Amino acid sequence: MPLLVVQNVEKSYGEVKALKGVSLTLNGGELLALLGPNGAGKSTLIKIISGISRPDKGLVEIEGDNPAKPSVRTKMGLMPQEDSLYDELTGEENMMFYSRLYGLPEGVVKNKIKKLIDLVGLSEAGKRRVKTYSGGMRKRLSLAIALLNDPQLLILDEPTTGMDPAMRRETWNLIQGMKASGIGILLATHYMDEAEALADRVAIMDEGRIIVEGSPDELKDKYGPASVIEVELYTTSEDALKNVKEVFPELKVSDGGFSLTVFTQSPDTDVPTLIEKLYESKTSVKTVKVRRPSLEDVFMKLTGKRLRE
């Protein structure tokens, strides 16, 4: 039996349909990444799975039971996008407060708090007030709190936002260790590299639906182009872009027209054609790069949007 089952879940707020028949499963020891732009329905889905909100239609079960039940909620840990920390308390005092909400035995709490504080790299900051913490440190503390009750299901909503690159990598290592221990992890993220590094499966959401699901490699093979051509220009013009779009109608333009992206199945023939069209328009080319597709390319091809717009 899967750890988490979501079947045909619908949710509306007035006239707005936030979720339109969402289905997914998650096993223990697996990480499923939810990708989608703001308004795609990720936060609504997380609230329903965590028992905070109830669906209008559909089924959500954690080990075959309703997540709205207090006994089932003890099986999950939630790290929300916006933390619920008390600034005037220390890191350790925040953890003590939440351990009491979980109903954890006081005899084991102090050792558990020390262990988790060490695990997330806050050993030297545990006795400091949280108002002195950076954004990344607050995220780390929220992660430690989510692990207090030894969850079987861990829900992480944008867990590395605000972290510097080194702290992000350290947090990725922690998450990989949790997965290896058998915890099922549902990760909502805006970072494509995070999803590619951590996820066993990826579900791309848009406008309240999961439009595709699969491993990162499966999605790139099935929906991505064979190659991506990226061109940076010294100069640009509307005529030049129009000239290129006549041959490459799906041309993606960014950075005010100075960066061009073309998805192609035939890079050997398309690169010379693209360069020729640019030179015909008297456009000065700075760099040309051909690379393999990424999840970002799959997402942009399927939704027409960049994830972090």
PDB file of C-alpha atoms in Angstrom:
ATOM      1  CA  MET A   1       0.000   0.000   0.000  1.00  0.00           C
ATOM      2  CA  PRO A   2       1.361   3.474  -0.879  1.00  0.00           C
ATOM      3  CA  LEU A   3       2.111   5.780   2.039  1.00  0.00           C
ATOM      4  CA  LEU A   4       0.068   8.590   0.460  1.00  0.00           C
ATOM      5  CA  VAL A   5      -2.849   8.321  -1.959  1.00  0.00           C
ATOM      6  CA  VAL A   6      -4.584  11.310  -3.573  1.00  0.00           C
ATOM      7  CA  GLN A   7      -7.464  10.493  -5.945  1.00  0.00           C
ATOM      8  CA  ASN A   8      -9.423  12.967  -8.086  1.00  0.00           C
ATOM      9  CA  VAL A   9      -9.217  15.785  -5.540  1.00  0.00           C
ATOM     10  CA  GLU A  10     -11.130  18.971  -6.300  1.00  0.00           C
ATOM     11  CA  LYS A  11     -11.195  22.218  -4.344  1.00  0.00           C
ATOM     12  CA  SER A  12     -12.825  25.562  -5.090  1.00  0.00           C
ATOM     13  CA  TYR A  13     -12.785  28.945  -3.398  1.00  0.00           C
ATOM     14  CA  GLY A  14     -15.948  30.653  -4.545  1.00  0.00           C
ATOM     15  CA  GLU A  15     -15.813  30.730  -8.345  1.00  0.00           C
ATOM     16  CA  VAL A  16     -12.109  29.847  -8.444  1.00  0.00           C
ATOM     17  CA  LYS A  17     -11.304  26.175  -8.991  1.00  0.00           C
ATOM     18  CA  ALA A  18      -7.957  25.685  -7.240  1.00  0.00           C
ATOM     19  CA  LEU A  19      -7.735  21.916  -7.855  1.00  0.00           C
ATOM     20  CA  LYS A  20      -9.375  20.103 -10.762  1.00  0.00           C
ATOM     21  CA  GLY A  21      -9.168  16.357 -10.230  1.00  0.00           C
ATOM     22  CA  VAL A  22      -5.636  15.890  -8.869  1.00  0.00           C
ATOM     23  CA  SER A  23      -4.327  12.340  -8.335  1.00  0.00           C
ATOM     24  CA  LEU A  24      -0.939  11.095  -7.104  1.00  0.00           C
ATOM     25  CA  THR A  25       0.707   8.454  -4.918  1.00  0.00           C
ATOM     26  CA  LEU A  26       3.844   8.430  -2.783  1.00  0.00           C
ATOM     27  CA  ASN A  27       5.703   5.496  -1.256  1.00  0.00           C
ATOM     28  CA  GLY A  28       7.945   5.377   1.784  1.00  0.00           C
ATOM     29  CA  GLY A  29      11.564   6.118   0.914  1.00  0.00           C
ATOM     30  CA  GLU A  30      10.505   8.080  -2.180  1.00  0.00           C
ATOM     31  CA  LEU A  31      10.615  11.792  -2.980  1.00  0.00           C
ATOM     32  CA  LEU A  32       7.948  13.328  -5.212  1.00  0.00           C
ATOM     33  CA  ALA A  33       8.570  16.928  -6.304  1.00  0.00           C
ATOM     34  CA  LEU A  34       5.660  19.229  -7.102  1.00  0.00           C
ATOM     35  CA  LEU A  35       6.574  21.872  -9.679  1.00  0.00           C
ATOM     36  CA  GLY A  36       4.309  24.680 -10.762  1.00  0.00           C
ATOM     37  CA  PRO A  37       4.029  28.467 -11.017  1.00  0.00           C
ATOM     38  CA  ASN A  38       2.252  30.541  -8.390  1.00  0.00           C
ATOM     39  CA  GLY A  39      -1.461  29.769  -8.518  1.00  0.00           C
ATOM     40  CA  ALA A  40      -0.966  26.260  -9.899  1.00  0.00           C
ATOM     41  CA  GLY A  41      -2.572  24.693  -6.815  1.00  0.00           C
ATOM     42  CA  LYS A  42       0.483  23.378  -4.961  1.00  0.00           C
ATOM     43  CA  SER A  43      -0.251  25.149  -1.660  1.00  0.00           C
ATOM     44  CA  THR A  44      -3.909  24.134  -1.745  1.00  0.00           C
ATOM     45  CA  LEU A  45      -2.934  20.505  -2.335  1.00  0.00           C
ATOM     46  CA  ILE A  46      -0.422  20.599   0.541  1.00  0.00           C
ATOM     47  CA  LYS A  47      -3.061  22.016   2.914  1.00  0.00           C
ATOM     48  CA  ILE A  48      -5.432  19.181   1.995  1.00  0.00           C
ATOM     49  CA  ILE A  49      -2.806  16.441   2.329  1.00  0.00           C
ATOM     50  CA  SER A  50      -1.680  17.802   5.699  1.00  0.00           C
ATOM     51  CA  GLY A  51      -5.281  17.870   6.990  1.00  0.00           C
ATOM     52  CA  ILE A  52      -5.455  21.655   7.331  1.00  0.00           C
ATOM     53  CA  SER A  53      -8.129  21.908   4.626  1.00  0.00           C
ATOM     54  CA  ARG A  54     -10.660  19.434   3.254  1.00  0.00           C
ATOM     55  CA  PRO A  55     -11.331  18.655  -0.406  1.00  0.00           C
ATOM     56  CA  ASP A  56     -14.696  19.354  -2.015  1.00  0.00           C
ATOM     57  CA  LYS A  57     -14.414  16.027  -3.823  1.00  0.00           C
ATOM     58  CA  GLY A  58     -11.994  13.156  -3.974  1.00  0.00           C
ATOM     59  CA  LEU A  59      -9.981  11.011  -1.598  1.00  0.00           C
ATOM     60  CA  VAL A  60      -6.808  11.618   0.434  1.00  0.00           C
ATOM     61  CA  GLU A  61      -5.350   8.838   2.573  1.00  0.00           C
ATOM     62  CA  ILE A  62      -2.161   8.366   4.571  1.00  0.00           C
ATOM     63  CA  GLU A  63      -1.614   4.653   5.129  1.00  0.00           C
ATOM     64  CA  GLY A  64      -5.278   4.123   4.286  1.00  0.00           C
ATOM     65  CA  ASP A  65      -6.630   6.693   6.753  1.00  0.00           C
ATOM     66  CA  ASN A  66      -7.936  10.279   6.731  1.00  0.00           C
ATOM     67  CA  PRO A  67      -5.223  12.920   7.333  1.00  0.00           C
ATOM     68  CA  ALA A  68      -7.753  15.117   9.150  1.00  0.00           C
ATOM     69  CA  LYS A  69      -7.678  12.668  12.084  1.00  0.00           C
ATOM     70  CA  PRO A  70      -5.298  13.702  14.901  1.00  0.00           C
ATOM     71  CA  SER A  71      -3.931  10.143  15.053  1.00  0.00           C
ATOM     72  CA  VAL A  72      -2.981  10.336  11.375  1.00  0.00           C
ATOM     73  CA  ARG A  73      -1.464  13.809  11.622  1.00  0.00           C
ATOM     74  CA  THR A  74       1.112  12.422  14.053  1.00  0.00           C
ATOM     75  CA  LYS A  75       2.495  10.369  11.137  1.00  0.00           C
ATOM     76  CA  MET A  76       3.459  13.475   9.179  1.00  0.00           C
ATOM     77  CA  GLY A  77       5.769  16.444   9.521  1.00  0.00           C
ATOM     78  CA  LEU A  78       5.069  19.728   7.755  1.00  0.00           C
ATOM     79  CA  MET A  79       7.611  22.402   6.923  1.00  0.00           C
ATOM     80  CA  PRO A  80       5.459  25.288   5.627  1.00  0.00           C
ATOM     81  CA  GLN A  81       6.621  27.895   3.152  1.00  0.00           C
ATOM     82  CA  GLU A  82       6.064  30.642   5.734  1.00  0.00           C
ATOM     83  CA  ASP A  83       7.471  29.637   9.110  1.00  0.00           C
ATOM     84  CA  SER A  84       5.529  29.719  12.394  1.00  0.00           C
ATOM     85  CA  LEU A  85       8.438  30.530  14.678  1.00  0.00           C
ATOM     86  CA  TYR A  86       8.380  32.748  17.765  1.00  0.00           C
ATOM     87  CA  ASP A  87      11.013  35.460  17.399  1.00  0.00           C
ATOM     88  CA  GLU A  88      11.427  36.130  21.117  1.00  0.00           C
ATOM     89  CA  LEU A  89      12.129  32.476  21.893  1.00  0.00           C
ATOM     90  CA  THR A  90      15.417  30.729  21.225  1.00  0.00           C
ATOM     91  CA  GLY A  91      15.689  27.982  18.657  1.00  0.00           C
ATOM     92  CA  GLU A  92      15.628  25.330  21.379  1.00  0.00           C
ATOM     93  CA  GLU A  93      12.644  26.990  23.096  1.00  0.00           C
ATOM     94  CA  ASN A  94      10.716  26.981  19.809  1.00  0.00           C
ATOM     95  CA  MET A  95      11.398  23.259  19.491  1.00  0.00           C
ATOM     96  CA  MET A  96      10.346  22.644  23.090  1.00  0.00           C
ATOM     97  CA  PHE A  97       7.073  24.499  22.425  1.00  0.00           C
ATOM     98  CA  TYR A  98       6.269  22.371  19.376  1.00  0.00           C
ATOM     99  CA  SER A  99       7.304  19.150  21.111  1.00  0.00           C
ATOM    100  CA  ARG A 100       4.613  19.848  23.716  1.00  0.00           C
ATOM    101  CA  LEU A 101       2.048  20.400  20.964  1.00  0.00           C
ATOM    102  CA  TYR A 102       3.039  17.003  19.564  1.00  0.00           C
ATOM    103  CA  GLY A 103       2.616  15.519  23.035  1.00  0.00           C
ATOM    104  CA  LEU A 104       6.122  14.081  23.114  1.00  0.00           C
ATOM    105  CA  PRO A 105       7.316  12.567  26.422  1.00  0.00           C
ATOM    106  CA  GLU A 106       9.390  15.133  28.317  1.00  0.00           C
ATOM    107  CA  GLY A 107      11.950  12.495  29.224  1.00  0.00           C
ATOM    108  CA  VAL A 108      13.128  12.181  25.624  1.00  0.00           C
ATOM    109  CA  VAL A 109      12.518  15.711  24.354  1.00  0.00           C
ATOM    110  CA  LYS A 110      15.773  17.387  25.433  1.00  0.00           C
ATOM    111  CA  ASN A 111      17.966  14.738  23.820  1.00  0.00           C
ATOM    112  CA  LYS A 112      15.837  14.756  20.670  1.00  0.00           C
ATOM    113  CA  ILE A 113      16.014  18.556  20.397  1.00  0.00           C
ATOM    114  CA  LYS A 114      19.803  18.505  20.757  1.00  0.00           C
ATOM    115  CA  LYS A 115      20.096  15.763  18.158  1.00  0.00           C
ATOM    116  CA  LEU A 116      17.914  17.614  15.636  1.00  0.00           C
ATOM    117  CA  ILE A 117      19.535  21.002  16.276  1.00  0.00           C
ATOM    118  CA  ASP A 118      22.886  19.362  15.535  1.00  0.00           C
ATOM    119  CA  LEU A 119      21.479  17.586  12.481  1.00  0.00           C
ATOM    120  CA  VAL A 120      20.365  20.828  10.810  1.00  0.00           C
ATOM    121  CA  GLY A 121      23.605  22.634  11.649  1.00  0.00           C
ATOM    122  CA  LEU A 122      22.301  25.027  14.312  1.00  0.00           C
ATOM    123  CA  SER A 123      24.374  23.762  17.263  1.00  0.00           C
ATOM    124  CA  GLU A 124      25.930  27.165  17.905  1.00  0.00           C
ATOM    125  CA  ALA A 125      22.660  29.063  17.400  1.00  0.00           C
ATOM    126  CA  GLY A 126      20.216  26.918  19.371  1.00  0.00           C
ATOM    127  CA  LYS A 127      20.314  29.167  22.440  1.00  0.00           C
ATOM    128  CA  ARG A 128      19.985  32.395  20.457  1.00  0.00           C
ATOM    129  CA  ARG A 129      16.672  34.160  19.934  1.00  0.00           C
ATOM    130  CA  VAL A 130      15.148  33.365  16.561  1.00  0.00           C
ATOM    131  CA  LYS A 131      14.839  37.061  15.715  1.00  0.00           C
ATOM    132  CA  THR A 132      18.635  37.015  15.217  1.00  0.00           C
ATOM    133  CA  TYR A 133      18.439  34.170  12.655  1.00  0.00           C
ATOM    134  CA  SER A 134      18.925  34.613   8.922  1.00  0.00           C
ATOM    135  CA  GLY A 135      16.228  33.403   6.525  1.00  0.00           C
ATOM    136  CA  GLY A 136      18.175  30.209   5.846  1.00  0.00           C
ATOM    137  CA  MET A 137      18.597  29.500   9.568  1.00  0.00           C
ATOM    138  CA  ARG A 138      14.865  29.914  10.120  1.00  0.00           C
ATOM    139  CA  LYS A 139      14.287  27.360   7.362  1.00  0.00           C
ATOM    140  CA  ARG A 140      16.689  24.947   9.046  1.00  0.00           C
ATOM    141  CA  LEU A 141      14.894  25.332  12.377  1.00  0.00           C
ATOM    142  CA  SER A 142      11.520  24.750  10.704  1.00  0.00           C
ATOM    143  CA  LEU A 143      12.914  21.543   9.211  1.00  0.00           C
ATOM    144  CA  ALA A 144      14.079  20.369  12.644  1.00  0.00           C
ATOM    145  CA  ILE A 145      10.601  21.035  14.069  1.00  0.00           C
ATOM    146  CA  ALA A 146       8.999  19.046  11.226  1.00  0.00           C
ATOM    147  CA  LEU A 147      11.158  16.063  12.249  1.00  0.00           C
ATOM    148  CA  LEU A 148      10.293  16.178  15.969  1.00  0.00           C
ATOM    149  CA  ASN A 149       7.637  13.447  15.806  1.00  0.00           C
ATOM    150  CA  ASP A 150       9.665  11.032  13.618  1.00  0.00           C
ATOM    151  CA  PRO A 151       7.266  11.399  10.659  1.00  0.00           C
ATOM    152  CA  GLN A 152       6.627   8.733   8.061  1.00  0.00           C
ATOM    153  CA  LEU A 153       5.491  11.437   5.621  1.00  0.00           C
ATOM    154  CA  LEU A 154       7.446  14.689   5.401  1.00  0.00           C
ATOM    155  CA  ILE A 155       5.946  17.629   3.502  1.00  0.00           C
ATOM    156  CA  LEU A 156       8.433  20.323   2.503  1.00  0.00           C
ATOM    157  CA  ASP A 157       7.092  23.547   0.994  1.00  0.00           C
ATOM    158  CA  GLU A 158       9.950  25.575  -0.554  1.00  0.00           C
ATOM    159  CA  PRO A 159      12.469  24.290   2.028  1.00  0.00           C
ATOM    160  CA  THR A 160      15.596  26.039   0.699  1.00  0.00           C
ATOM    161  CA  THR A 161      14.270  29.492  -0.195  1.00  0.00           C
ATOM    162  CA  GLY A 162      16.521  32.113   1.371  1.00  0.00           C
ATOM    163  CA  MET A 163      19.495  29.790   1.792  1.00  0.00           C
ATOM    164  CA  ASP A 164      22.928  30.473   0.355  1.00  0.00           C
ATOM    165  CA  PRO A 165      24.273  27.869  -2.120  1.00  0.00           C
ATOM    166  CA  ALA A 166      26.372  26.038   0.478  1.00  0.00           C
ATOM    167  CA  MET A 167      23.469  25.772   2.926  1.00  0.00           C
ATOM    168  CA  ARG A 168      21.179  24.576   0.124  1.00  0.00           C
ATOM    169  CA  ARG A 169      23.596  21.746  -0.711  1.00  0.00           C
ATOM    170  CA  GLU A 170      23.848  20.758   2.954  1.00  0.00           C
ATOM    171  CA  THR A 171      20.032  20.715   3.193  1.00  0.00           C
ATOM    172  CA  TRP A 172      19.821  18.565   0.069  1.00  0.00           C
ATOM    173  CA  ASN A 173      22.155  16.073   1.764  1.00  0.00           C
ATOM    174  CA  LEU A 174      19.888  16.044   4.823  1.00  0.00           C
ATOM    175  CA  ILE A 175      16.808  15.439   2.671  1.00  0.00           C
ATOM    176  CA  GLN A 176      18.533  12.601   0.803  1.00  0.00           C
ATOM    177  CA  GLY A 177      19.434  11.026   4.143  1.00  0.00           C
ATOM    178  CA  MET A 178      15.821  11.238   5.324  1.00  0.00           C
ATOM    179  CA  LYS A 179      14.638   9.572   2.121  1.00  0.00           C
ATOM    180  CA  ALA A 180      17.220   6.818   2.553  1.00  0.00           C
ATOM    181  CA  SER A 181      15.875   6.182   6.065  1.00  0.00           C
ATOM    182  CA  GLY A 182      12.462   5.316   4.581  1.00  0.00           C
ATOM    183  CA  ILE A 183      10.598   8.595   4.988  1.00  0.00           C
ATOM    184  CA  GLY A 184       8.244   9.502   2.134  1.00  0.00           C
ATOM    185  CA  ILE A 185       8.839  13.120   1.096  1.00  0.00           C
ATOM    186  CA  LEU A 186       6.554  15.484  -0.806  1.00  0.00           C
ATOM    187  CA  LEU A 187       8.599  18.484  -1.949  1.00  0.00           C
ATOM    188  CA  ALA A 188       7.147  21.675  -3.431  1.00  0.00           C
ATOM    189  CA  THR A 189       9.897  23.779  -4.976  1.00  0.00           C
ATOM    190  CA  HIS A 190      10.576  26.571  -7.453  1.00  0.00           C
ATOM    191  CA  TYR A 191      14.114  25.317  -8.026  1.00  0.00           C
ATOM    192  CA  MET A 192      14.489  23.018 -11.026  1.00  0.00           C
ATOM    193  CA  ASP A 193      17.994  21.967  -9.989  1.00  0.00           C
ATOM    194  CA  GLU A 194      16.572  20.951  -6.608  1.00  0.00           C
ATOM    195  CA  ALA A 195      13.943  18.746  -8.220  1.00  0.00           C
ATOM    196  CA  GLU A 196      16.508  17.184 -10.581  1.00  0.00           C
ATOM    197  CA  ALA A 197      18.927  16.500  -7.702  1.00  0.00           C
ATOM    198  CA  LEU A 198      16.440  15.064  -5.211  1.00  0.00           C
ATOM    199  CA  ALA A 199      13.297  13.735  -6.890  1.00  0.00           C
ATOM    200  CA  ASP A 200      12.516  10.143  -7.814  1.00  0.00           C
ATOM    201  CA  ARG A 201       9.429  11.478  -9.563  1.00  0.00           C
ATOM    202  CA  VAL A 202       8.238  14.937 -10.598  1.00  0.00           C
ATOM    203  CA  ALA A 203       4.648  16.124 -10.971  1.00  0.00           C
ATOM    204  CA  ILE A 204       4.215  19.339 -12.965  1.00  0.00           C
ATOM    205  CA  MET A 205       1.113  21.309 -11.965  1.00  0.00           C
ATOM    206  CA  ASP A 206      -0.570  24.081 -13.917  1.00  0.00           C
ATOM    207  CA  GLU A 207      -3.977  25.697 -13.387  1.00  0.00           C
ATOM    208  CA  GLY A 208      -5.099  23.180 -10.773  1.00  0.00           C
ATOM    209  CA  ARG A 209      -4.101  20.016 -12.636  1.00  0.00           C
ATOM    210  CA  ILE A 210      -1.142  17.672 -12.762  1.00  0.00           C
ATOM    211  CA  ILE A 211      -0.310  17.809 -16.453  1.00  0.00           C
ATOM    212  CA  VAL A 212       2.563  15.287 -16.465  1.00  0.00           C
ATOM    213  CA  GLU A 213       4.290  13.013 -13.963  1.00  0.00           C
ATOM    214  CA  GLY A 214       7.396  10.839 -14.151  1.00  0.00           C
ATOM    215  CA  SER A 215      11.065  10.661 -13.267  1.00  0.00           C
ATOM    216  CA  PRO A 216      13.188  13.663 -14.345  1.00  0.00           C
ATOM    217  CA  ASP A 217      14.833  11.576 -17.069  1.00  0.00           C
ATOM    218  CA  GLU A 218      11.496  10.195 -18.308  1.00  0.00           C
ATOM    219  CA  LEU A 219      10.033  13.686 -18.614  1.00  0.00           C
ATOM    220  CA  LYS A 220      13.082  15.038 -20.427  1.00  0.00           C
ATOM    221  CA  ASP A 221      13.114  12.082 -22.828  1.00  0.00           C
ATOM    222  CA  LYS A 222       9.377  12.196 -23.527  1.00  0.00           C
ATOM    223  CA  TYR A 223       8.633  15.921 -23.563  1.00  0.00           C
ATOM    224  CA  GLY A 224      11.972  17.635 -23.974  1.00  0.00           C
ATOM    225  CA  PRO A 225      13.664  18.440 -27.272  1.00  0.00           C
ATOM    226  CA  ALA A 226      16.755  16.561 -28.396  1.00  0.00           C
ATOM    227  CA  SER A 227      18.808  19.712 -27.819  1.00  0.00           C
ATOM    228  CA  VAL A 228      18.487  23.340 -26.777  1.00  0.00           C
ATOM    229  CA  ILE A 229      20.242  26.144 -28.665  1.00  0.00           C
ATOM    230  CA  GLU A 230      20.966  29.247 -26.587  1.00  0.00           C
ATOM    231  CA  VAL A 231      22.199  32.429 -28.268  1.00  0.00           C
ATOM    232  CA  GLU A 232      23.370  35.658 -26.650  1.00  0.00           C
ATOM    233  CA  LEU A 233      23.448  38.781 -28.813  1.00  0.00           C
ATOM    234  CA  TYR A 234      25.452  41.992 -28.719  1.00  0.00           C
ATOM    235  CA  THR A 235      22.719  43.757 -30.676  1.00  0.00           C
ATOM    236  CA  THR A 236      19.076  42.964 -31.388  1.00  0.00           C
ATOM    237  CA  SER A 237      16.076  44.349 -33.272  1.00  0.00           C
ATOM    238  CA  GLU A 238      12.447  43.542 -33.951  1.00  0.00           C
ATOM    239  CA  ASP A 239      13.294  42.793 -37.575  1.00  0.00           C
ATOM    240  CA  ALA A 240      15.972  40.291 -36.545  1.00  0.00           C
ATOM    241  CA  LEU A 241      13.615  38.472 -34.171  1.00  0.00           C
ATOM    242  CA  LYS A 242      10.875  38.436 -36.811  1.00  0.00           C
ATOM    243  CA  ASN A 243      13.327  36.996 -39.339  1.00  0.00           C
ATOM    244  CA  VAL A 244      14.312  34.181 -36.978  1.00  0.00           C
ATOM    245  CA  LYS A 245      10.718  33.413 -35.989  1.00  0.00           C
ATOM    246  CA  GLU A 246       9.825  32.800 -39.631  1.00  0.00           C
ATOM    247  CA  VAL A 247      12.045  29.703 -39.472  1.00  0.00           C
ATOM    248  CA  PHE A 248      11.743  28.937 -35.734  1.00  0.00           C
ATOM    249  CA  PRO A 249       8.177  29.915 -34.727  1.00  0.00           C
ATOM    250  CA  GLU A 250       8.626  28.561 -31.179  1.00  0.00           C
ATOM    251  CA  LEU A 251      11.599  30.868 -30.509  1.00  0.00           C
ATOM    252  CA  LYS A 252      11.805  31.945 -26.852  1.00  0.00           C
ATOM    253  CA  VAL A 253      13.046  35.493 -26.301  1.00  0.00           C
ATOM    254  CA  SER A 254      14.282  36.930 -23.001  1.00  0.00           C
ATOM    255  CA  ASP A 255      16.522  39.646 -21.558  1.00  0.00           C
ATOM    256  CA  GLY A 256      14.947  42.328 -23.747  1.00  0.00           C
ATOM    257  CA  GLY A 257      15.596  40.377 -26.926  1.00  0.00           C
ATOM    258  CA  PHE A 258      19.302  39.773 -26.274  1.00  0.00           C
ATOM    259  CA  SER A 259      18.872  36.085 -25.316  1.00  0.00           C
ATOM    260  CA  LEU A 260      17.276  33.540 -27.653  1.00  0.00           C
ATOM    261  CA  THR A 261      16.325  29.915 -26.993  1.00  0.00           C
ATOM    262  CA  VAL A 262      15.401  27.348 -29.648  1.00  0.00           C
ATOM    263  CA  PHE A 263      14.246  23.786 -28.945  1.00  0.00           C
ATOM    264  CA  THR A 264      15.432  21.500 -31.715  1.00  0.00           C
ATOM    265  CA  GLN A 265      15.516  17.882 -32.789  1.00  0.00           C
ATOM    266  CA  SER A 266      18.221  18.641 -35.393  1.00  0.00           C
ATOM    267  CA  PRO A 267      20.934  20.859 -33.882  1.00  0.00           C
ATOM    268  CA  ASP A 268      23.477  20.080 -36.622  1.00  0.00           C
ATOM    269  CA  THR A 269      21.296  21.740 -39.260  1.00  0.00           C
ATOM    270  CA  ASP A 270      19.418  24.251 -37.085  1.00  0.00           C
ATOM    271  CA  VAL A 271      22.460  25.984 -35.575  1.00  0.00           C
ATOM    272  CA  PRO A 272      23.865  27.108 -38.971  1.00  0.00           C
ATOM    273  CA  THR A 273      20.376  28.155 -40.105  1.00  0.00           C
ATOM    274  CA  LEU A 274      19.826  30.198 -36.950  1.00  0.00           C
ATOM    275  CA  ILE A 275      23.202  31.945 -37.246  1.00  0.00           C
ATOM    276  CA  GLU A 276      22.591  32.668 -40.936  1.00  0.00           C
ATOM    277  CA  LYS A 277      19.215  34.275 -40.195  1.00  0.00           C
ATOM    278  CA  LEU A 278      20.764  36.466 -37.504  1.00  0.00           C
ATOM    279  CA  TYR A 279      23.590  37.623 -39.766  1.00  0.00           C
ATOM    280  CA  GLU A 280      21.099  38.345 -42.554  1.00  0.00           C
ATOM    281  CA  SER A 281      19.491  40.778 -40.129  1.00  0.00           C
ATOM    282  CA  LYS A 282      22.906  42.330 -39.343  1.00  0.00           C
ATOM    283  CA  THR A 283      22.678  41.153 -35.745  1.00  0.00           C
ATOM    284  CA  SER A 284      25.918  40.688 -33.826  1.00  0.00           C
ATOM    285  CA  VAL A 285      26.162  37.285 -32.099  1.00  0.00           C
ATOM    286  CA  LYS A 286      28.017  37.050 -28.782  1.00  0.00           C
ATOM    287  CA  THR A 287      27.795  33.322 -27.923  1.00  0.00           C
ATOM    288  CA  VAL A 288      26.089  30.166 -29.160  1.00  0.00           C
ATOM    289  CA  LYS A 289      25.634  27.153 -26.888  1.00  0.00           C
ATOM    290  CA  VAL A 290      24.013  23.770 -27.557  1.00  0.00           C
ATOM    291  CA  ARG A 291      23.039  21.682 -24.516  1.00  0.00           C
ATOM    292  CA  ARG A 292      20.854  18.801 -23.432  1.00  0.00           C
ATOM    293  CA  PRO A 293      17.330  19.658 -22.219  1.00  0.00           C
ATOM    294  CA  SER A 294      16.590  20.288 -18.554  1.00  0.00           C
ATOM    295  CA  LEU A 295      13.413  20.087 -16.486  1.00  0.00           C
ATOM    296  CA  GLU A 296      13.128  23.850 -16.947  1.00  0.00           C
ATOM    297  CA  ASP A 297      12.889  23.277 -20.712  1.00  0.00           C
ATOM    298  CA  VAL A 298      10.211  20.606 -20.245  1.00  0.00           C
ATOM    299  CA  PHE A 299       8.257  22.918 -17.952  1.00  0.00           C
ATOM    300  CA  MET A 300       8.494  25.862 -20.368  1.00  0.00           C
ATOM    301  CA  LYS A 301       7.525  23.698 -23.344  1.00  0.00           C
ATOM    302  CA  LEU A 302       4.452  22.269 -21.571  1.00  0.00           C
ATOM    303  CA  THR A 303       3.215  25.444 -19.843  1.00  0.00           C
ATOM    304  CA  GLY A 304       4.717  28.260 -21.896  1.00  0.00           C
ATOM    305  CA  LYS A 305       6.069  29.747 -18.651  1.00  0.00           C
ATOM    306  CA  ARG A 306       9.273  29.835 -16.689  1.00  0.00           C
ATOM    307  CA  LEU A 307       8.923  28.466 -13.178  1.00  0.00           C
ATOM    308  CA  ARG A 308      10.444  31.490 -11.453  1.00  0.00           C
ATOM    309  CA  GLU A 309       8.855  34.289 -13.498  1.00  0.00           C
TER     310      GLU A 309
END
